[in-house]
Short mmCIF file of C-alpha atoms in Angstrom, two decimals:
data_model
loop_
_atom_site.label_atom_id
_atom_site.label_comp_id
_atom_site.label_asym_id
_atom_site.label_seq_id
_atom_site.Cartn_x
_atom_site.Cartn_y
_atom_site.Cartn_z
CA UNK A 716 -0.56 4.92 22.92
CA UNK A 717 -2.79 2.51 24.49
CA UNK A 718 0.00 -0.44 24.21
CA UNK A 719 1.26 1.88 26.57
CA UNK A 720 -1.06 1.76 28.93
CA UNK A 721 -1.46 -2.02 28.50
CA UNK A 722 1.69 -1.98 30.62
CA UNK A 723 1.01 -1.79 33.40
CA UNK A 724 4.40 -0.91 34.84
CA UNK A 725 3.74 2.07 37.70
CA UNK A 726 5.72 6.01 36.60
CA UNK A 727 6.35 4.66 33.05
CA UNK A 728 5.97 7.58 29.98
CA UNK A 729 6.36 7.57 26.76
CA UNK A 730 9.86 9.43 27.46
CA UNK A 731 11.02 6.99 29.98
CA UNK A 732 9.74 3.54 28.38
CA UNK A 733 12.48 1.38 28.20
CA UNK A 734 13.50 -1.54 25.25
CA UNK A 735 13.03 -3.82 27.61
CA UNK A 736 9.51 -2.48 28.36
CA UNK A 737 8.86 -3.12 24.49
CA UNK A 738 9.87 -6.83 24.69
CA UNK A 739 7.32 -6.80 28.04
CA UNK A 740 4.26 -5.60 25.99
CA UNK A 741 5.42 -7.93 22.76
CA UNK A 742 5.62 -11.04 24.98
CA UNK A 743 3.18 -10.34 27.41
CA UNK A 744 0.29 -8.71 25.12
CA UNK A 745 0.79 -8.15 21.61
CA UNK A 746 1.63 -11.79 20.42
CA UNK A 747 -0.60 -14.03 22.22
CA UNK A 748 -3.91 -11.75 21.32
CA UNK A 749 -2.35 -11.11 17.30
CA UNK A 750 -2.76 -15.13 16.45
CA UNK A 751 -3.94 -14.38 12.93
CA UNK A 752 -2.15 -17.18 10.66
CA UNK A 753 -3.81 -20.25 11.05
CA UNK A 754 -0.78 -23.22 10.85
CA UNK A 755 -2.83 -25.83 11.37
CA UNK A 756 -6.26 -26.38 11.53
CA UNK A 757 -5.44 -25.98 15.83
CA UNK A 758 -3.10 -23.87 15.69
CA UNK A 759 -2.25 -19.92 15.25
CA UNK A 760 0.48 -17.86 15.64
CA UNK A 761 1.15 -14.31 14.58
CA UNK A 762 2.77 -13.49 11.74
CA UNK A 763 6.48 -11.90 11.76
CA UNK A 764 5.66 -9.28 9.35
CA UNK A 765 2.67 -8.69 11.53
CA UNK A 766 4.84 -7.94 14.21
CA UNK A 767 7.89 -5.77 12.57
CA UNK A 768 5.25 -3.73 11.40
CA UNK A 769 3.92 -2.78 14.62
CA UNK A 770 7.66 -2.22 16.16
CA UNK A 771 8.47 0.53 12.61
CA UNK A 772 4.95 2.25 14.14
CA UNK A 773 5.84 2.46 17.35
CA UNK A 774 9.41 3.63 16.56
CA UNK A 775 8.19 6.01 14.39
CA UNK A 776 5.24 7.45 17.32
CA UNK A 777 9.16 7.71 19.12
CA UNK A 778 10.39 9.97 16.62
CA UNK A 779 7.43 12.37 16.89
CA UNK A 780 8.12 12.83 20.69
CA UNK A 781 11.67 13.59 19.78
CA UNK A 782 13.47 10.43 20.88
CA UNK A 783 15.40 9.55 17.64
CA UNK A 784 18.95 7.50 17.02
CA UNK A 785 19.54 4.19 17.89
CA UNK A 786 19.11 3.41 21.02
CA UNK A 787 22.54 4.03 23.99
CA UNK A 788 21.93 1.13 26.92
CA UNK A 789 24.50 2.91 28.61
CA UNK A 790 23.20 6.51 28.46
CA UNK A 791 19.74 5.72 28.70
CA UNK A 792 18.99 8.00 25.22
CA UNK A 793 17.72 6.95 21.69
CA UNK A 794 14.99 5.66 20.64
CA UNK A 795 14.21 2.73 22.39
CA UNK A 796 12.63 0.87 19.72
CA UNK A 797 15.98 0.50 17.11
CA UNK A 798 17.88 -0.99 20.08
CA UNK A 799 19.65 -4.86 19.32
CA UNK A 800 17.80 -6.79 22.13
CA UNK A 801 14.93 -5.48 20.15
CA UNK A 802 16.01 -6.21 16.11
CA UNK A 803 17.00 -9.36 17.84
CA UNK A 804 13.60 -10.34 19.38
CA UNK A 805 11.96 -9.61 15.96
CA UNK A 806 15.32 -11.84 13.92
CA UNK A 807 14.48 -14.32 16.40
CA UNK A 808 10.62 -14.50 16.64
CA UNK A 809 11.16 -14.60 12.26
CA UNK A 810 12.95 -18.29 13.09
CA UNK A 811 10.63 -19.13 16.05
CA UNK A 812 7.91 -18.84 13.72
CA UNK A 813 9.45 -20.82 10.70
CA UNK A 814 9.81 -23.45 13.24
CA UNK A 815 7.02 -23.49 14.48
CA UNK A 816 4.77 -23.92 10.65
CA UNK A 817 4.67 -20.88 9.58
CA UNK A 818 4.50 -19.70 5.84
CA UNK A 819 4.98 -16.96 4.55
CA UNK A 820 1.92 -16.85 1.94
CA UNK A 821 1.42 -13.51 -0.59
CA UNK A 822 -1.25 -11.71 -1.93
CA UNK A 823 -4.00 -13.20 -4.01
CA UNK A 824 -3.33 -11.49 -7.18
CA UNK A 825 -5.95 -9.16 -8.77
CA UNK A 826 -6.59 -10.80 -11.77
CA UNK A 827 -6.73 -8.48 -15.26
CA UNK A 828 -10.77 -9.21 -15.67
CA UNK A 829 -11.14 -8.69 -12.04
CA UNK A 830 -9.50 -5.10 -12.59
CA UNK A 831 -11.89 -4.19 -15.70
CA UNK A 832 -14.65 -5.59 -13.85
CA UNK A 833 -14.55 -3.70 -11.23
CA UNK A 834 -13.32 -0.08 -12.44
CA UNK A 835 -15.69 -0.71 -15.07
CA UNK A 836 -18.36 -0.70 -11.77
CA UNK A 837 -17.43 1.64 -10.40
CA UNK A 838 -17.39 4.03 -13.10
CA UNK A 839 -20.72 3.16 -14.21
CA UNK A 840 -21.49 3.80 -10.24
CA UNK A 841 -20.17 7.37 -10.42
CA UNK A 842 -21.98 8.51 -13.61
CA UNK A 843 -25.62 8.99 -11.21
CA UNK A 844 -23.60 10.31 -8.61
CA UNK A 845 -23.09 14.16 -7.64
CA UNK A 846 -20.80 16.04 -4.63
CA UNK A 847 -18.44 14.36 -2.38
CA UNK A 848 -19.89 10.58 -2.76
CA UNK A 849 -18.90 10.58 -7.60
CA UNK A 850 -15.20 12.60 -6.10
CA UNK A 851 -14.84 9.83 -3.45
CA UNK A 852 -16.04 6.86 -6.65
CA UNK A 853 -13.13 8.79 -9.21
CA UNK A 854 -10.47 9.03 -6.53
CA UNK A 855 -10.74 5.32 -5.83
CA UNK A 856 -11.39 4.58 -9.84
CA UNK A 857 -7.82 6.19 -10.37
CA UNK A 858 -5.38 4.80 -7.00
CA UNK A 859 -7.07 0.89 -8.04
CA UNK A 860 -6.49 2.04 -12.35
CA UNK A 861 -2.61 3.94 -10.96
CA UNK A 862 -1.67 0.30 -8.62
CA UNK A 863 -2.51 -2.24 -11.44
CA UNK A 864 -0.97 0.13 -14.46
CA UNK A 865 1.92 1.16 -12.56
CA UNK A 866 2.83 -2.25 -10.34
CA UNK A 867 3.63 0.16 -7.28
CA UNK A 868 3.17 -0.07 -3.83
CA UNK A 869 -0.33 1.22 -1.84
CA UNK A 870 1.99 3.95 -0.44
CA UNK A 871 3.78 4.67 -3.75
CA UNK A 872 0.62 5.44 -5.42
CA UNK A 873 -1.27 7.10 -2.38
CA UNK A 874 1.80 9.38 -2.66
CA UNK A 875 1.95 10.45 -6.31
CA UNK A 876 1.35 14.18 -6.45
CA UNK A 877 1.00 15.96 -9.95
CA UNK A 878 4.22 16.77 -10.56
CA UNK A 879 5.85 13.03 -10.64
CA UNK A 880 3.93 12.89 -13.51
CA UNK A 881 6.28 13.71 -16.23
CA UNK A 882 6.80 13.26 -19.74
CA UNK A 883 9.77 11.84 -21.48
CA UNK A 884 11.42 14.64 -22.72
CA UNK A 885 10.78 15.48 -18.29
CA UNK A 886 8.20 18.17 -19.02
CA UNK A 887 4.71 18.00 -16.87
CA UNK A 888 2.48 16.24 -18.40
CA UNK A 889 -0.79 17.07 -16.74
CA UNK A 890 -2.09 19.82 -19.47
CA UNK A 891 -1.48 17.14 -22.01
CA UNK A 892 -3.71 14.88 -19.57
CA UNK A 893 -7.20 17.08 -20.21
CA UNK A 894 -9.25 16.51 -22.55
CA UNK A 895 -8.64 19.30 -25.02
CA UNK A 896 -5.09 18.24 -25.79
CA UNK A 897 -5.05 14.75 -24.99
CA UNK A 898 -2.54 11.85 -25.56
CA UNK A 899 -3.30 9.21 -27.13
CA UNK A 900 -2.49 5.72 -26.99
CA UNK A 901 0.20 4.31 -27.11
CA UNK A 902 2.10 7.17 -25.38
CA UNK A 903 4.20 7.22 -22.57
CA UNK A 904 4.06 8.65 -19.60
CA UNK A 905 7.38 8.85 -16.40
CA UNK A 906 5.72 8.06 -12.50
CA UNK A 907 8.71 9.22 -10.36
CA UNK A 908 7.10 9.10 -7.11
CA UNK A 909 9.33 10.88 -4.73
CA UNK A 910 10.47 7.52 -1.97
CA UNK A 911 10.85 3.92 -3.61
CA UNK A 912 10.77 0.90 -0.50
CA UNK A 913 14.56 0.32 -1.30
CA UNK A 914 15.74 4.00 -2.93
CA UNK A 915 15.06 7.79 -3.30
CA UNK A 916 14.09 7.94 -6.42
CA UNK A 917 13.75 5.42 -10.18
CA UNK A 918 11.06 5.64 -11.96
CA UNK A 919 8.67 3.84 -13.79
CA UNK A 920 7.34 3.98 -17.29
CA UNK A 921 4.03 4.35 -18.21
CA UNK A 922 2.84 3.09 -21.45
CA UNK A 923 -1.22 4.84 -21.89
CA UNK A 924 -4.03 2.42 -23.45
CA UNK A 925 -6.83 5.67 -22.46
CA UNK A 926 -9.31 3.10 -21.65
CA UNK A 927 -11.24 1.79 -18.41
CA UNK A 928 -7.73 0.32 -16.86
CA UNK A 929 -5.63 3.20 -17.76
CA UNK A 930 -5.25 5.89 -14.52
CA UNK A 931 -5.35 9.10 -17.42
CA UNK A 932 -8.62 8.07 -18.08
CA UNK A 933 -9.17 7.99 -14.37
CA UNK A 934 -6.97 11.61 -13.75
CA UNK A 935 -8.75 13.18 -16.60
CA UNK A 936 -12.88 12.81 -14.60
CA UNK A 937 -10.95 13.17 -10.81
CA UNK A 938 -9.06 17.00 -12.14
CA UNK A 939 -12.27 18.55 -13.55
CA UNK A 940 -13.97 17.22 -11.23
CA UNK A 941 -12.07 18.65 -8.18
CA UNK A 942 -12.63 21.50 -10.33
CA UNK A 943 -15.47 21.64 -10.48
CA UNK A 944 -16.44 20.86 -7.06
CA UNK A 945 -13.53 23.95 -5.92
CA UNK A 946 -11.03 21.89 -4.42
CA UNK A 947 -8.85 22.15 -6.57
CA UNK A 948 -6.65 19.35 -7.48
CA UNK A 949 -2.88 20.99 -7.20
CA UNK A 950 -0.61 17.70 -4.92
CA UNK A 951 -1.18 15.29 -3.88
CA UNK A 952 -3.81 13.61 -6.08
CA UNK A 953 -5.62 10.52 -3.86
CA UNK A 954 -6.14 12.62 -0.53
CA UNK A 955 -7.62 11.38 2.85
CA UNK A 956 -11.55 12.89 3.31
CA UNK A 957 -11.09 15.27 5.76
CA UNK A 958 -12.69 14.88 9.13
CA UNK A 959 -15.47 17.35 8.72
CA UNK A 960 -15.95 15.02 5.78
CA UNK A 961 -16.15 18.64 3.45
CA UNK A 962 -13.17 18.55 2.44
CA UNK A 963 -9.89 16.18 1.06
CA UNK A 964 -6.97 17.02 3.43
CA UNK A 965 -4.43 18.04 0.95
CA UNK A 966 -2.14 14.80 2.80
CA UNK A 967 -1.00 11.49 0.14
CA UNK A 968 -3.58 8.40 1.16
CA UNK A 969 -2.33 5.16 3.51
CA UNK A 970 -2.26 2.35 1.86
CA UNK A 971 -4.53 0.80 4.33
CA UNK A 972 -7.41 3.94 3.48
CA UNK A 973 -6.57 2.39 -0.22
CA UNK A 974 -6.84 -1.40 1.22
CA UNK A 975 -10.49 -0.37 2.86
CA UNK A 976 -11.73 1.55 -0.05
CA UNK A 977 -10.78 -1.41 -2.57
CA UNK A 978 -12.29 -4.15 0.20
CA UNK A 979 -14.83 -2.35 0.70
CA UNK A 980 -16.05 -2.40 -3.70
CA UNK A 981 -14.58 -5.81 -3.38
CA UNK A 982 -17.73 -6.66 -1.51
CA UNK A 983 -19.57 -4.51 -2.69
CA UNK A 984 -19.68 -6.20 -5.90
CA UNK A 985 -19.60 -9.43 -4.77
CA UNK A 986 -15.89 -10.02 -6.01
CA UNK A 987 -13.96 -11.02 -2.73
CA UNK A 988 -11.68 -13.10 -1.91
CA UNK A 989 -8.87 -12.13 -0.10
CA UNK A 990 -7.39 -9.36 -2.18
CA UNK A 991 -5.35 -6.54 -0.71
CA UNK A 992 -3.86 -3.98 -2.30
CA UNK A 993 -0.72 -5.86 -2.94
CA UNK A 994 -2.79 -8.02 -5.10
CA UNK A 995 -2.73 -5.56 -7.77
CA UNK A 996 0.80 -5.50 -7.59
CA UNK A 997 0.84 -8.98 -7.81
CA UNK A 998 -1.75 -9.24 -10.61
CA UNK A 999 -0.29 -6.94 -12.87
CA UNK A 1000 3.35 -8.42 -12.69
CA UNK A 1001 1.76 -11.91 -13.71
CA UNK A 1002 -0.05 -10.54 -15.92
CA UNK A 1003 2.90 -8.83 -17.40
CA UNK A 1004 4.94 -12.29 -16.74
CA UNK A 1005 1.89 -14.41 -18.59
CA UNK A 1006 -0.25 -12.42 -21.60
CA UNK A 1007 3.06 -9.61 -22.59
CA UNK A 1008 5.66 -12.94 -22.07
CA UNK A 1009 8.13 -9.94 -20.10
CA UNK A 1010 11.81 -11.09 -18.76
CA UNK A 1011 12.74 -10.61 -15.10
CA UNK A 1012 14.62 -8.09 -15.58
CA UNK A 1013 11.76 -6.16 -17.66
CA UNK A 1014 8.95 -6.89 -14.69
CA UNK A 1015 11.55 -5.52 -11.40
CA UNK A 1016 12.26 -2.70 -14.30
CA UNK A 1017 9.06 -1.65 -14.26
CA UNK A 1018 8.29 -2.75 -10.65
CA UNK A 1019 11.00 -1.03 -9.44
CA UNK A 1020 11.93 -4.16 -8.09
CA UNK A 1021 15.09 -6.75 -8.29
CA UNK A 1022 14.96 -9.72 -10.61
CA UNK A 1023 14.43 -11.75 -7.26
CA UNK A 1024 11.98 -9.66 -6.32
CA UNK A 1025 10.03 -10.21 -9.96
CA UNK A 1026 10.76 -14.01 -9.89
CA UNK A 1027 9.21 -14.49 -6.48
CA UNK A 1028 6.41 -12.18 -6.83
CA UNK A 1029 5.10 -13.68 -10.41
CA UNK A 1030 5.14 -17.80 -9.15
CA UNK A 1031 2.09 -18.59 -9.40
CA UNK A 1032 2.56 -21.51 -6.91
CA UNK A 1033 3.26 -19.73 -3.81
CA UNK A 1034 1.09 -20.25 -1.22
CA UNK A 1035 -1.86 -17.72 -1.27
CA UNK A 1036 -3.25 -16.25 2.00
CA UNK A 1037 -7.32 -17.16 0.23
CA UNK A 1038 -8.63 -17.84 -2.34
CA UNK A 1039 -12.77 -18.69 -2.31
CA UNK A 1040 -14.72 -19.57 -5.20
CA UNK A 1041 -15.16 -16.77 -8.62
CA UNK A 1042 -18.31 -14.60 -7.54
#
């Protein structure tokens, strides 16, 4: 709610803010202070998607406070973010930014060789660790390999639960992922996220390789380590660490938390060249197209996206945000 203090309007609270107040905040406070996307050597502008993300976060804040539904200007009731004025503002700003020279840039693709190197380093490092540090390293290895193998978005991977991993026949696959009854390379599993970006349901079919690039390799280690630590995983697989720093919260891991951990490891290993969580998705989709000669239909089905989106992701000529010299 820090944004509300920046408005400096007496008598305003989260229960009385209107769409006009939020527009004032965007124009006078947020946009001037978030011009992070360069459009020339001397000029920068706030990315339209960043503005839309802030709008989404604010909308969620109001929902949690009980201000739900579309904004009714006559009754001054509802979620002030869900108003016609704000929708038109976001749409108009996107057009303004494009005319001003803004060009949407894709995520730097994380290549297969980079992912292998990253996961190998994580696996080697966790072998000399114990306790919380080892659990964190195994968690990171699991979610990074899952992102690569499944083409998931960050929130899908972070929100994956044990019951979301099933056999093609429909039964749970977890008993078969322990070493005693291990599934062999070539076996297929279905990953069923609770919600995708565009629709509920849908699934991703993954073919196990059982090597460091395979999420099942990491899941075995992660499940056993949590049992040994007396913090067994029973629902969400990748959980954030509790504020106490000792236990893991029964919550899904956020995309921003995953991004922070990915960036940390890449920088620690001298591999960071601007990658984000979306880099795994784009890199994996490019790998399917260039190495496995997959069609756009196949990639779209694997990544739970449209054919047009698959084509967009796998365009090597798309400008990217950053790519320095390789490590």
